[in-house]
C-alpha cells in the first residue's frame, strides 16, 4: 500500500493540554523546528472533558504576557466540601478539616475544551501544523527506536475492505515523537509493553489506577447558580452496597450564565460487578444538596472519561528511544487536588525544553532522552506529586474516613517529609469479586427530570460514528464475554460502560455479546475494567466520537 509520508522535527500525538503546551513551548524555544500535532477529534477540544478546575500556574509559565486572555471562566470564590451521609443527609466540613491540597484558592472553573481551542490558535500562530480528524493508529518502529506514527485508514467498511472513498493512512516521521493521548492512551499502552516502561523493579511502585469521571452541564433557573461556588464531596451513594468497596466523590461547579457542571468520579477498583457507575451518578442527583441547584433546570450536555489517578508511585519511565510520554498518557494528574490540567501542561513544557535543547545541540533524533526524567524530578511537578504520593492508596486501603484522616494528618504535618509509603499493588480489573458472592443492585428508573437513561445521555454527547466502519472495540478472544465473563462476573461490561455499548442478548442457542460501537464516547473504561483484559480500545476512523461543546 502506497502511503503519503511527511517529515517533521517533532510529531505530537494528542491535542489536549499536554500536547498543545509542548507544541507552543517548542516553537517558543526553537522557532525553526517543524512541529506537527495530530488530534483524533473532528476539531481540537471535541473529545476533551474535565470538571474542570484550573490552577493557572503552568499557563502563567507558558504564556506569561497573555495567560489572562485565555477563556478562564469564573474564579473560585466559595469553596466547600461535604460528606453525604445518606440519601438525604449531608455534613459540611469546616475549612480547617479539609486537607490543604483540596483548597481551591486562586483556581478557575473552566471548560477544558475551550481552553485547548484557544491554545491551539496560539500554537498555530507560532507555526505549529495541527491536523484534526486524524487519529494516530500505529507506531512506526525502526530498529529499537520510535520513528513516528501512522494515521488510521479512512473509508473502510465493517469487514475492513476499502470503499470507493478509501484513503490510506499517512506516515508521519519525526526526529522525536511526543505522546499526549490522555488517560489510557492506545499507543501509550503499546509503548509501555514495547519498552517495558512500567517501573515494576522499584519497591515503591504500584500499577496505574483509574477512575471514571462523569460530567453533565445544566442550565438552571435564575437564582439557583452562584458563579464561583465549588462543591466537592464523598460518601453516598458510593460505598453503601453490600459486597462493594466502591469509592469516589462528587463535584458541583457553579459557572456563569446560570450554568452548573455536576459530576461523579467512581474509582475503578470497585468490587461488586453489579455496580453501574452511570446509575450511581443518576442517583447522586437526587440528593437534596444537588437537587436544590438542579431542580427545574435543563441538562444540556453529558460525557464521561477515564481518569489516570495512580500518582507518583504509578508513573512509568516516560522516555524511550525516539519519544516521550507526557500528561495523562503517563499519569501526571494530582488526584489529591482533583486537578490534572496544570500538571499535564507542565509535563509537556518540560518535554519541549528537553527536545528543543537536544535538537539545537545538533542531535539527529532517536535518542533516549533520559534528561527529561531528570528535568521532571527537579520541577515543581515532581514536588507536587511526591507530596501527594500516598493519597490514593490511603483511600483504597483504609476507606474514605480513615484514609481521609490519614491524608489530612500527612498533608497538615508531614507532606514531603512523611516517612510513610502506602501502595496499592492490585490492578483495578483484578478487584472484581464473583457475581454470585455479591448483592445485585436494583437501581431506580430515571425520572426524566434529574435522572436519565444511557441512550438519551449519549445523544447529548453528540457522538457520531460511521456505522459502516470496522469496530474499534477489539476482542482478543470472541468467546470470553459469554464463556468466561458472563458466568463469572455477569458480564460487567453491560454496567461499567457509560454509553450502552455492550449488551448481552439472547441468541438462538446461547447468549451473545452485541457491541454497539456507534454509541462509544471514548471513555476507555472497557479497556481498563474488563476483568479478562480482553477488550482493546482503538481509535475509530478519523474524527469519529463525541463532540463536547463547552465541556
Short mmCIF file of C-alpha atoms in Angstrom, two decimals:
data_model
loop_
_atom_site.label_atom_id
_atom_site.label_comp_id
_atom_site.label_asym_id
_atom_site.label_seq_id
_atom_site.Cartn_x
_atom_site.Cartn_y
_atom_site.Cartn_z
CA UNK A 1 0.00 0.00 0.00
CA UNK A 2 1.37 3.39 -1.00
CA UNK A 3 1.24 5.95 1.77
CA UNK A 4 1.84 9.65 1.78
CA UNK A 5 4.75 10.44 4.09
CA UNK A 6 5.69 13.67 5.83
CA UNK A 7 8.81 14.54 7.81
CA UNK A 8 8.90 16.79 10.86
CA UNK A 9 11.34 17.57 13.60
CA UNK A 10 8.71 16.76 16.23
CA UNK A 11 5.39 14.91 15.95
CA UNK A 12 2.91 15.32 18.82
CA UNK A 13 0.04 12.86 19.26
CA UNK A 14 -2.91 14.48 21.02
CA UNK A 15 -4.41 17.97 21.17
CA UNK A 16 -5.06 18.20 24.90
CA UNK A 17 -3.30 20.49 27.39
CA UNK A 18 -0.06 18.46 27.44
CA UNK A 19 0.32 18.21 23.66
CA UNK A 20 -0.59 21.83 22.96
CA UNK A 21 1.66 23.16 25.72
CA UNK A 22 4.53 21.10 24.33
CA UNK A 23 3.88 22.44 20.82
CA UNK A 24 3.80 26.07 21.98
CA UNK A 25 6.91 25.69 24.14
CA UNK A 26 8.83 24.04 21.29
CA UNK A 27 8.13 26.91 18.92
CA UNK A 28 8.91 29.47 21.62
CA UNK A 29 12.32 27.95 22.29
CA UNK A 30 13.24 26.78 18.79
CA UNK A 31 11.14 28.64 16.18
CA UNK A 32 12.86 26.92 13.25
CA UNK A 33 11.74 23.43 14.30
CA UNK A 34 8.91 21.90 12.29
CA UNK A 35 6.18 20.69 14.64
CA UNK A 36 3.10 18.66 13.72
CA UNK A 37 0.24 17.88 16.12
CA UNK A 38 -2.37 15.19 15.46
CA UNK A 39 -5.82 15.35 17.06
CA UNK A 40 -8.24 12.42 16.67
CA UNK A 41 -11.32 14.58 17.28
CA UNK A 42 -13.03 16.42 14.44
CA UNK A 43 -11.64 19.60 15.99
CA UNK A 44 -9.37 20.41 18.90
CA UNK A 45 -11.48 20.15 22.04
CA UNK A 46 -14.13 17.86 20.57
CA UNK A 47 -13.09 14.89 22.70
CA UNK A 48 -11.95 16.82 25.79
CA UNK A 49 -13.87 16.55 29.03
CA UNK A 50 -12.89 17.66 32.51
CA UNK A 51 -14.65 19.10 35.57
CA UNK A 52 -12.76 21.45 35.29
CA UNK A 53 -10.80 23.43 37.84
CA UNK A 54 -7.66 25.10 36.54
CA UNK A 55 -4.67 26.05 38.66
CA UNK A 56 -3.14 28.63 36.26
CA UNK A 57 0.45 28.12 37.44
CA UNK A 58 1.59 26.35 34.24
CA UNK A 59 -0.41 28.64 31.97
CA UNK A 60 1.36 31.63 33.52
CA UNK A 61 4.73 29.99 32.83
CA UNK A 62 3.81 29.11 29.25
CA UNK A 63 2.33 32.45 28.22
CA UNK A 64 3.30 34.95 30.91
CA UNK A 65 2.18 38.01 28.95
CA UNK A 66 -1.07 36.59 27.61
CA UNK A 67 -2.39 33.97 30.02
CA UNK A 68 -5.24 36.20 31.19
CA UNK A 69 -6.56 36.32 27.61
CA UNK A 70 -7.37 32.60 27.84
CA UNK A 71 -11.01 31.55 28.45
CA UNK A 72 -10.65 31.32 32.22
CA UNK A 73 -14.33 31.02 33.09
CA UNK A 74 -15.01 32.25 36.61
CA UNK A 75 -12.60 32.39 39.56
CA UNK A 76 -13.37 30.24 42.60
CA UNK A 77 -14.90 32.42 45.32
CA UNK A 78 -16.72 29.89 47.54
CA UNK A 79 -15.09 26.53 48.29
CA UNK A 80 -17.00 23.82 50.18
CA UNK A 81 -16.59 20.11 50.99
CA UNK A 82 -19.46 17.87 52.09
CA UNK A 83 -19.76 14.30 53.28
CA UNK A 84 -23.01 12.75 52.07
CA UNK A 85 -24.07 10.57 54.98
CA UNK A 86 -27.18 9.09 53.38
CA UNK A 87 -29.67 9.72 50.58
CA UNK A 88 -30.97 12.76 52.48
CA UNK A 89 -28.24 13.92 54.88
CA UNK A 90 -25.04 15.88 54.29
CA UNK A 91 -22.35 17.24 56.58
CA UNK A 92 -20.35 20.29 55.50
CA UNK A 93 -16.76 20.13 56.74
CA UNK A 94 -15.26 23.24 58.31
CA UNK A 95 -12.39 24.65 56.28
CA UNK A 96 -9.79 23.53 58.83
CA UNK A 97 -10.95 19.91 58.47
CA UNK A 98 -10.42 19.86 54.70
CA UNK A 99 -6.98 18.55 53.59
CA UNK A 100 -4.98 21.60 52.47
CA UNK A 101 -4.46 20.28 48.95
CA UNK A 102 -8.21 20.31 48.35
CA UNK A 103 -8.45 24.07 48.84
CA UNK A 104 -9.00 25.89 45.54
CA UNK A 105 -7.80 29.42 46.23
CA UNK A 106 -6.63 31.09 43.00
CA UNK A 107 -8.23 28.48 40.73
CA UNK A 108 -10.73 29.00 37.92
CA UNK A 109 -13.78 26.99 36.80
CA UNK A 110 -13.25 26.50 33.07
CA UNK A 111 -14.15 24.46 30.02
CA UNK A 112 -11.08 22.38 29.11
CA UNK A 113 -12.27 22.11 25.51
CA UNK A 114 -12.49 25.89 25.18
CA UNK A 115 -9.09 26.38 26.81
CA UNK A 116 -7.48 23.95 24.37
CA UNK A 117 -9.21 25.53 21.39
CA UNK A 118 -7.59 28.80 22.48
CA UNK A 119 -4.20 27.12 22.98
CA UNK A 120 -4.50 25.59 19.50
CA UNK A 121 -4.86 29.06 17.99
CA UNK A 122 -1.79 30.19 19.94
CA UNK A 123 0.14 27.19 18.63
CA UNK A 124 -0.90 27.76 15.02
CA UNK A 125 0.10 31.41 15.26
CA UNK A 126 3.60 30.21 16.16
CA UNK A 127 3.72 27.89 13.14
CA UNK A 128 2.59 24.54 14.56
CA UNK A 129 0.79 22.40 11.97
CA UNK A 130 -2.37 20.94 13.56
CA UNK A 131 -4.29 18.13 11.86
CA UNK A 132 -7.68 17.47 13.49
CA UNK A 133 -9.65 14.40 12.44
CA UNK A 134 -6.51 12.26 12.12
CA UNK A 135 -6.02 9.53 14.70
CA UNK A 136 -2.55 8.10 15.22
CA UNK A 137 -3.27 4.38 14.92
CA UNK A 138 0.12 2.67 14.77
CA UNK A 139 3.70 3.22 15.87
CA UNK A 140 6.49 3.41 13.33
CA UNK A 141 9.38 1.50 14.86
CA UNK A 142 12.77 1.39 13.21
CA UNK A 143 15.23 -0.88 14.94
CA UNK A 144 14.90 -0.07 18.62
CA UNK A 145 13.56 3.46 18.27
CA UNK A 146 10.27 5.21 17.58
CA UNK A 147 10.40 6.92 14.21
CA UNK A 148 6.86 8.35 14.11
CA UNK A 149 3.26 7.23 13.71
CA UNK A 150 0.81 6.06 11.07
CA UNK A 151 -2.61 7.68 10.90
CA UNK A 152 -5.63 5.41 10.54
CA UNK A 153 -7.05 4.48 7.17
CA UNK A 154 -10.26 6.19 6.08
CA UNK A 155 -13.07 4.68 4.04
CA UNK A 156 -13.05 1.05 5.23
CA UNK A 157 -16.28 -0.93 5.56
CA UNK A 158 -17.27 -3.12 8.52
CA UNK A 159 -15.23 -6.01 7.17
CA UNK A 160 -12.15 -3.86 6.68
CA UNK A 161 -12.49 -3.69 2.91
CA UNK A 162 -11.78 -0.42 1.07
CA UNK A 163 -14.83 1.57 -0.02
CA UNK A 164 -14.79 3.94 -3.02
CA UNK A 165 -13.70 6.82 -0.78
CA UNK A 166 -10.83 4.84 0.78
CA UNK A 167 -7.76 6.85 1.77
CA UNK A 168 -4.66 5.10 3.15
CA UNK A 169 -3.19 6.38 6.37
CA UNK A 170 -0.24 8.76 6.29
CA UNK A 171 3.20 8.10 7.70
CA UNK A 172 4.33 10.99 9.88
CA UNK A 173 8.02 10.81 10.72
CA UNK A 174 9.66 12.83 13.45
CA UNK A 175 13.08 13.06 14.96
CA UNK A 176 11.12 12.83 18.19
CA UNK A 177 7.50 11.89 18.88
CA UNK A 178 5.62 13.09 21.96
CA UNK A 179 2.63 11.03 23.07
CA UNK A 180 -0.13 13.04 24.74
CA UNK A 181 -3.19 10.85 24.16
CA UNK A 182 -4.73 11.33 27.60
CA UNK A 183 -5.74 8.61 30.05
CA UNK A 184 -5.15 5.04 28.88
CA UNK A 185 -3.60 6.05 25.59
CA UNK A 186 -3.89 3.43 22.86
CA UNK A 187 -0.30 3.92 21.72
CA UNK A 188 0.89 4.61 25.25
CA UNK A 189 -0.12 1.06 26.20
CA UNK A 190 1.89 -0.32 23.28
CA UNK A 191 4.91 1.79 24.20
CA UNK A 192 4.73 0.52 27.77
CA UNK A 193 4.89 -3.08 26.56
CA UNK A 194 7.48 -2.43 23.84
CA UNK A 195 9.97 -0.59 26.04
CA UNK A 196 8.98 -2.13 29.41
CA UNK A 197 8.24 1.31 30.83
CA UNK A 198 6.44 0.20 33.98
CA UNK A 199 8.85 0.52 36.91
CA UNK A 200 8.00 -2.89 38.39
CA UNK A 201 11.54 -3.36 39.70
CA UNK A 202 11.16 -0.39 42.01
CA UNK A 203 9.96 -1.39 45.52
CA UNK A 204 7.91 1.82 45.77
CA UNK A 205 5.90 1.13 42.64
CA UNK A 206 2.25 0.31 42.10
CA UNK A 207 0.28 -0.34 38.90
CA UNK A 208 -1.59 2.55 37.39
CA UNK A 209 -5.03 3.16 38.88
CA UNK A 210 -8.04 4.75 37.22
CA UNK A 211 -11.46 6.21 37.84
CA UNK A 212 -14.35 7.04 35.54
CA UNK A 213 -15.49 10.62 35.71
CA UNK A 214 -18.96 11.78 34.66
CA UNK A 215 -19.99 15.30 33.81
CA UNK A 216 -23.27 16.98 32.94
CA UNK A 217 -23.72 20.63 32.09
CA UNK A 218 -27.03 22.13 33.23
CA UNK A 219 -28.86 25.36 32.57
CA UNK A 220 -30.62 26.19 35.84
CA UNK A 221 -33.24 28.78 36.84
CA UNK A 222 -32.10 32.25 37.82
CA UNK A 223 -31.08 32.36 41.47
CA UNK A 224 -30.01 28.69 41.71
CA UNK A 225 -26.50 29.30 40.40
CA UNK A 226 -23.83 31.11 42.39
CA UNK A 227 -20.91 31.77 40.00
CA UNK A 228 -17.61 30.80 41.56
CA UNK A 229 -19.03 28.30 44.07
CA UNK A 230 -17.28 24.92 44.17
CA UNK A 231 -18.66 21.87 45.98
CA UNK A 232 -16.73 18.64 46.41
CA UNK A 233 -17.67 15.65 48.50
CA UNK A 234 -17.74 11.92 49.04
CA UNK A 235 -19.92 9.28 50.66
CA UNK A 236 -23.39 8.36 49.44
CA UNK A 237 -24.28 6.82 47.01
CA UNK A 238 -20.91 5.03 46.81
CA UNK A 239 -19.76 2.50 49.35
CA UNK A 240 -23.19 1.56 50.66
CA UNK A 241 -23.88 -1.61 48.65
CA UNK A 242 -23.20 -4.88 50.42
CA UNK A 243 -20.20 -6.64 48.87
CA UNK A 244 -18.93 -3.44 47.28
CA UNK A 245 -15.85 -1.39 48.04
CA UNK A 246 -16.86 1.46 45.78
CA UNK A 247 -15.15 4.79 46.35
CA UNK A 248 -15.08 8.17 44.71
CA UNK A 249 -16.62 11.58 45.05
CA UNK A 250 -18.85 14.22 43.50
CA UNK A 251 -18.43 17.79 42.33
CA UNK A 252 -20.79 20.67 41.62
CA UNK A 253 -19.27 23.75 39.98
CA UNK A 254 -21.24 26.97 39.51
CA UNK A 255 -20.40 28.71 36.24
CA UNK A 256 -21.52 31.99 34.68
CA UNK A 257 -24.82 32.49 32.81
CA UNK A 258 -26.86 30.27 35.18
CA UNK A 259 -24.97 27.14 34.25
CA UNK A 260 -23.56 24.46 36.55
CA UNK A 261 -21.40 21.39 36.00
CA UNK A 262 -22.23 18.32 38.08
CA UNK A 263 -20.36 15.06 38.12
CA UNK A 264 -19.35 11.89 39.93
CA UNK A 265 -15.96 10.19 39.98
CA UNK A 266 -16.04 6.43 40.61
CA UNK A 267 -12.77 4.64 41.33
CA UNK A 268 -12.42 1.64 39.03
CA UNK A 269 -11.15 -0.61 41.81
CA UNK A 270 -14.74 -1.32 42.91
CA UNK A 271 -15.53 -4.93 43.78
CA UNK A 272 -19.21 -5.54 43.07
CA UNK A 273 -19.69 -6.48 39.37
CA UNK A 274 -23.37 -5.48 39.63
CA UNK A 275 -22.42 -1.86 40.24
CA UNK A 276 -23.17 0.61 37.43
CA UNK A 277 -21.15 3.85 37.71
CA UNK A 278 -23.60 5.60 35.36
CA UNK A 279 -26.58 4.73 37.54
CA UNK A 280 -24.72 5.77 40.69
CA UNK A 281 -24.29 9.18 39.07
CA UNK A 282 -28.01 9.36 38.30
CA UNK A 283 -28.81 8.53 41.94
CA UNK A 284 -26.45 11.23 43.18
CA UNK A 285 -28.53 13.97 41.58
CA UNK A 286 -31.50 13.06 43.79
CA UNK A 287 -29.62 14.05 46.94
CA UNK A 288 -31.18 17.25 48.35
CA UNK A 289 -27.78 19.00 48.28
CA UNK A 290 -27.63 18.54 44.49
CA UNK A 291 -31.34 18.75 43.76
CA UNK A 292 -31.56 22.23 45.26
CA UNK A 293 -29.38 23.51 42.43
CA UNK A 294 -30.61 21.34 39.53
CA UNK A 295 -34.38 21.26 40.06
CA UNK A 296 -36.30 22.98 37.29
CA UNK A 297 -33.16 23.08 35.15
CA UNK A 298 -32.31 21.56 31.78
CA UNK A 299 -29.47 19.15 31.11
CA UNK A 300 -27.63 20.39 28.02
CA UNK A 301 -24.56 18.14 27.76
CA UNK A 302 -23.26 14.81 29.04
CA UNK A 303 -19.95 12.96 28.90
CA UNK A 304 -17.66 10.52 30.67
CA UNK A 305 -13.93 9.90 30.65
CA UNK A 306 -11.39 7.66 32.34
CA UNK A 307 -9.07 9.43 34.78
CA UNK A 308 -5.48 8.34 35.42
CA UNK A 309 -5.11 8.68 39.19
CA UNK A 310 -2.28 6.46 40.46
CA UNK A 311 0.05 9.40 41.07
CA UNK A 312 3.76 9.41 41.79
CA UNK A 313 4.12 5.70 42.63
CA UNK A 314 2.41 4.72 39.37
CA UNK A 315 4.44 6.85 36.96
CA UNK A 316 6.17 4.79 34.28
CA UNK A 317 9.53 5.59 32.79
CA UNK A 318 8.48 8.40 30.47
CA UNK A 319 11.37 8.39 27.99
CA UNK A 320 12.46 5.83 25.38
CA UNK A 321 14.44 5.96 22.12
CA UNK A 322 12.76 8.48 19.84
CA UNK A 323 9.94 9.60 22.09
CA UNK A 324 8.43 10.80 25.36
CA UNK A 325 5.19 10.24 27.28
CA UNK A 326 3.52 13.38 28.61
CA UNK A 327 0.37 14.34 30.52
CA UNK A 328 -2.23 11.75 31.39
CA UNK A 329 -0.69 9.31 28.91
CA UNK A 330 1.94 8.99 31.64
CA UNK A 331 -0.34 9.69 34.61
CA UNK A 332 0.71 13.12 35.88
CA UNK A 333 -2.68 14.07 37.37
CA UNK A 334 -2.62 15.09 41.05
CA UNK A 335 -5.67 13.26 42.38
CA UNK A 336 -5.27 14.76 45.84
CA UNK A 337 -6.25 18.09 44.26
CA UNK A 338 -8.65 16.59 41.68
CA UNK A 339 -6.64 18.52 39.09
CA UNK A 340 -4.50 17.46 36.16
CA UNK A 341 -4.58 20.28 33.61
CA UNK A 342 -1.68 22.25 35.11
CA UNK A 343 0.41 19.11 35.66
CA UNK A 344 -0.23 17.89 32.10
CA UNK A 345 0.81 21.30 30.75
CA UNK A 346 3.99 21.32 32.83
CA UNK A 347 5.00 17.83 31.67
CA UNK A 348 4.55 18.98 28.05
CA UNK A 349 6.64 22.09 28.69
CA UNK A 350 9.42 20.03 30.30
CA UNK A 351 9.38 17.62 27.36
CA UNK A 352 9.54 20.51 24.91
CA UNK A 353 12.53 22.07 26.67
CA UNK A 354 14.33 18.72 26.64
CA UNK A 355 13.70 18.10 22.95
CA UNK A 356 14.46 21.68 21.89
CA UNK A 357 17.76 21.71 23.78
CA UNK A 358 18.79 18.38 22.32
CA UNK A 359 17.93 19.27 18.71
CA UNK A 360 19.53 22.72 18.98
CA UNK A 361 22.68 20.98 20.14
CA UNK A 362 22.96 19.00 16.90
CA UNK A 363 21.06 15.86 17.89
CA UNK A 364 19.84 13.97 14.81
CA UNK A 365 16.98 12.40 16.78
CA UNK A 366 16.12 8.97 18.09
CA UNK A 367 17.97 9.17 21.40
CA UNK A 368 16.57 8.06 24.73
CA UNK A 369 16.15 11.48 26.34
CA UNK A 370 16.69 10.44 29.95
CA UNK A 371 17.30 14.11 30.76
CA UNK A 372 13.52 14.56 30.53
CA UNK A 373 13.18 12.36 33.60
CA UNK A 374 15.86 14.41 35.36
CA UNK A 375 14.11 17.69 34.48
CA UNK A 376 10.82 16.36 35.79
CA UNK A 377 12.45 15.21 39.04
CA UNK A 378 13.76 18.74 39.63
CA UNK A 379 10.49 20.54 38.83
CA UNK A 380 7.53 21.68 40.93
CA UNK A 381 5.56 18.95 39.16
CA UNK A 382 7.59 16.26 40.92
CA UNK A 383 7.38 18.10 44.24
CA UNK A 384 3.60 18.29 43.94
CA UNK A 385 3.17 14.62 43.06
CA UNK A 386 5.61 13.44 45.72
CA UNK A 387 3.73 15.37 48.40
CA UNK A 388 0.54 13.56 47.33
CA UNK A 389 2.12 10.15 46.72
CA UNK A 390 0.11 8.28 49.39
CA UNK A 391 -3.25 9.95 48.79
CA UNK A 392 -4.96 7.34 46.59
CA UNK A 393 -3.51 4.29 48.31
CA UNK A 394 -4.65 5.60 51.71
CA UNK A 395 -8.24 5.86 50.49
CA UNK A 396 -8.07 2.45 48.79
CA UNK A 397 -6.64 0.70 51.85
CA UNK A 398 -8.41 2.49 54.70
CA UNK A 399 -11.60 3.83 53.11
CA UNK A 400 -12.88 7.42 52.94
CA UNK A 401 -12.99 8.05 56.70
CA UNK A 402 -9.71 6.60 57.97
CA UNK A 403 -7.98 7.24 54.64
CA UNK A 404 -9.22 10.82 54.69
CA UNK A 405 -7.94 11.27 58.25
CA UNK A 406 -4.53 9.88 57.24
CA UNK A 407 -4.35 12.28 54.30
CA UNK A 408 -5.33 15.23 56.49
CA UNK A 409 -2.61 14.43 59.03
CA UNK A 410 0.03 13.78 56.39
CA UNK A 411 -0.73 16.99 54.50
CA UNK A 412 -1.01 19.14 57.62
CA UNK A 413 2.01 17.84 59.48
CA UNK A 414 4.36 15.91 57.24
CA UNK A 415 3.95 16.48 53.46
CA UNK A 416 7.23 15.64 51.65
CA UNK A 417 8.85 14.71 54.95
CA UNK A 418 6.35 11.91 55.54
CA UNK A 419 8.13 8.64 56.38
CA UNK A 420 5.19 6.57 55.11
CA UNK A 421 4.87 4.77 51.82
CA UNK A 422 1.43 3.36 51.04
CA UNK A 423 0.91 1.30 47.91
CA UNK A 424 -2.00 -0.44 46.19
CA UNK A 425 -0.39 -3.29 44.26
CA UNK A 426 -3.60 -4.79 42.87
CA UNK A 427 -4.68 -3.60 39.40
CA UNK A 428 -8.22 -2.26 39.18
CA UNK A 429 -9.52 -5.01 36.90
CA UNK A 430 -8.50 -7.72 39.38
CA UNK A 431 -10.62 -6.27 42.16
CA UNK A 432 -13.98 -7.64 40.95
CA UNK A 433 -15.49 -10.36 43.10
CA UNK A 434 -17.61 -13.23 41.79
CA UNK A 435 -21.10 -12.08 40.84
CA UNK A 436 -22.59 -14.95 42.84
CA UNK A 437 -20.98 -13.57 46.00
CA UNK A 438 -22.18 -10.00 45.56
CA UNK A 439 -25.52 -8.32 46.05
CA UNK A 440 -27.25 -7.33 42.80
CA UNK A 441 -28.17 -3.65 42.84
CA UNK A 442 -31.69 -2.55 41.95
CA UNK A 443 -31.38 0.94 40.53
CA UNK A 444 -34.45 3.20 40.39
CA UNK A 445 -35.85 4.07 36.99
CA UNK A 446 -34.83 7.53 35.74
CA UNK A 447 -37.45 10.21 36.24
CA UNK A 448 -36.54 12.25 33.15
CA UNK A 449 -36.10 15.38 35.26
CA UNK A 450 -32.98 14.76 37.33
CA UNK A 451 -32.00 11.24 36.24
CA UNK A 452 -31.86 9.83 32.73
CA UNK A 453 -31.09 6.68 30.75
CA UNK A 454 -27.88 5.95 28.88
CA UNK A 455 -29.16 6.41 25.34
CA UNK A 456 -30.65 9.86 25.94
CA UNK A 457 -27.39 10.78 27.62
CA UNK A 458 -25.29 9.58 24.69
CA UNK A 459 -27.44 11.75 22.43
CA UNK A 460 -26.26 14.80 24.41
CA UNK A 461 -22.62 13.75 23.91
CA UNK A 462 -23.12 14.43 20.16
CA UNK A 463 -21.29 11.21 19.40
CA UNK A 464 -21.01 10.28 15.74
CA UNK A 465 -19.51 7.19 14.12
CA UNK A 466 -19.93 5.92 10.59
CA UNK A 467 -21.92 2.69 11.08
CA UNK A 468 -20.13 1.07 8.13
CA UNK A 469 -16.60 1.02 9.52
CA UNK A 470 -14.58 -1.62 11.38
CA UNK A 471 -15.49 -1.96 15.05
CA UNK A 472 -12.87 -0.04 17.02
CA UNK A 473 -13.53 -2.09 20.18
CA UNK A 474 -11.47 -5.21 19.59
CA UNK A 475 -11.94 -8.55 21.38
CA UNK A 476 -8.78 -10.59 21.67
CA UNK A 477 -10.98 -13.68 22.04
CA UNK A 478 -14.62 -13.52 20.90
CA UNK A 479 -15.57 -16.39 23.22
CA UNK A 480 -14.55 -14.80 26.53
CA UNK A 481 -17.53 -12.44 27.11
CA UNK A 482 -20.09 -15.26 27.10
CA UNK A 483 -17.94 -18.23 28.11
CA UNK A 484 -16.00 -16.54 30.95
CA UNK A 485 -17.23 -13.07 31.88
CA UNK A 486 -20.96 -13.85 31.87
CA UNK A 487 -20.95 -16.83 34.27
CA UNK A 488 -18.20 -15.41 36.47
CA UNK A 489 -18.97 -11.68 36.72
CA UNK A 490 -22.38 -11.41 34.99
CA UNK A 491 -20.52 -9.67 32.13
CA UNK A 492 -19.87 -6.34 33.87
CA UNK A 493 -19.28 -4.51 30.56
CA UNK A 494 -23.07 -4.13 30.43
CA UNK A 495 -22.84 -1.92 33.52
CA UNK A 496 -19.43 -0.25 33.64
CA UNK A 497 -19.80 1.19 30.12
CA UNK A 498 -21.47 4.63 30.44
CA UNK A 499 -22.85 4.58 26.89
CA UNK A 500 -24.66 1.27 26.43
CA UNK A 501 -22.02 -0.08 24.06
CA UNK A 502 -22.04 -3.66 25.38
CA UNK A 503 -25.19 -5.78 25.56
CA UNK A 504 -25.80 -9.45 26.26
CA UNK A 505 -28.63 -10.65 24.03
CA UNK A 506 -30.44 -13.97 23.92
CA UNK A 507 -29.24 -15.90 20.89
CA UNK A 508 -30.92 -18.84 19.18
CA UNK A 509 -28.98 -21.36 21.25
CA UNK A 510 -26.95 -19.31 23.72
CA UNK A 511 -26.44 -15.69 24.81
CA UNK A 512 -24.26 -13.46 22.67
CA UNK A 513 -22.45 -10.15 23.12
CA UNK A 514 -23.52 -7.26 20.94
CA UNK A 515 -21.18 -4.28 20.61
CA UNK A 516 -22.93 -1.02 19.74
CA UNK A 517 -19.72 0.73 18.74
CA UNK A 518 -21.55 3.79 17.38
CA UNK A 519 -22.54 4.68 20.97
CA UNK A 520 -18.93 4.86 22.19
CA UNK A 521 -17.92 8.16 23.84
CA UNK A 522 -14.24 7.14 24.07
CA UNK A 523 -14.06 6.92 27.87
CA UNK A 524 -11.89 3.75 27.62
CA UNK A 525 -13.36 2.24 30.79
CA UNK A 526 -13.82 -1.09 28.98
CA UNK A 527 -10.11 -1.27 28.21
CA UNK A 528 -9.36 -0.72 31.91
CA UNK A 529 -12.04 -2.61 33.86
CA UNK A 530 -12.67 -5.73 31.74
CA UNK A 531 -11.72 -8.48 34.24
CA UNK A 532 -10.34 -10.69 31.46
CA UNK A 533 -8.43 -7.81 29.84
CA UNK A 534 -9.98 -8.96 26.58
CA UNK A 535 -11.27 -5.63 25.24
CA UNK A 536 -8.82 -3.36 23.45
CA UNK A 537 -9.93 0.18 22.64
CA UNK A 538 -8.52 1.52 19.36
CA UNK A 539 -9.23 4.81 17.57
CA UNK A 540 -12.14 4.69 15.12
CA UNK A 541 -11.90 6.33 11.71
CA UNK A 542 -10.74 9.93 11.89
CA UNK A 543 -12.97 12.46 13.60
CA UNK A 544 -15.45 9.92 14.95
CA UNK A 545 -16.60 10.09 18.54
CA UNK A 546 -18.17 12.66 20.83
CA UNK A 547 -18.25 16.38 20.16
CA UNK A 548 -18.32 18.13 23.51
CA UNK A 549 -19.33 21.81 23.44
CA UNK A 550 -18.13 23.85 26.42
CA UNK A 551 -17.07 20.75 28.36
#
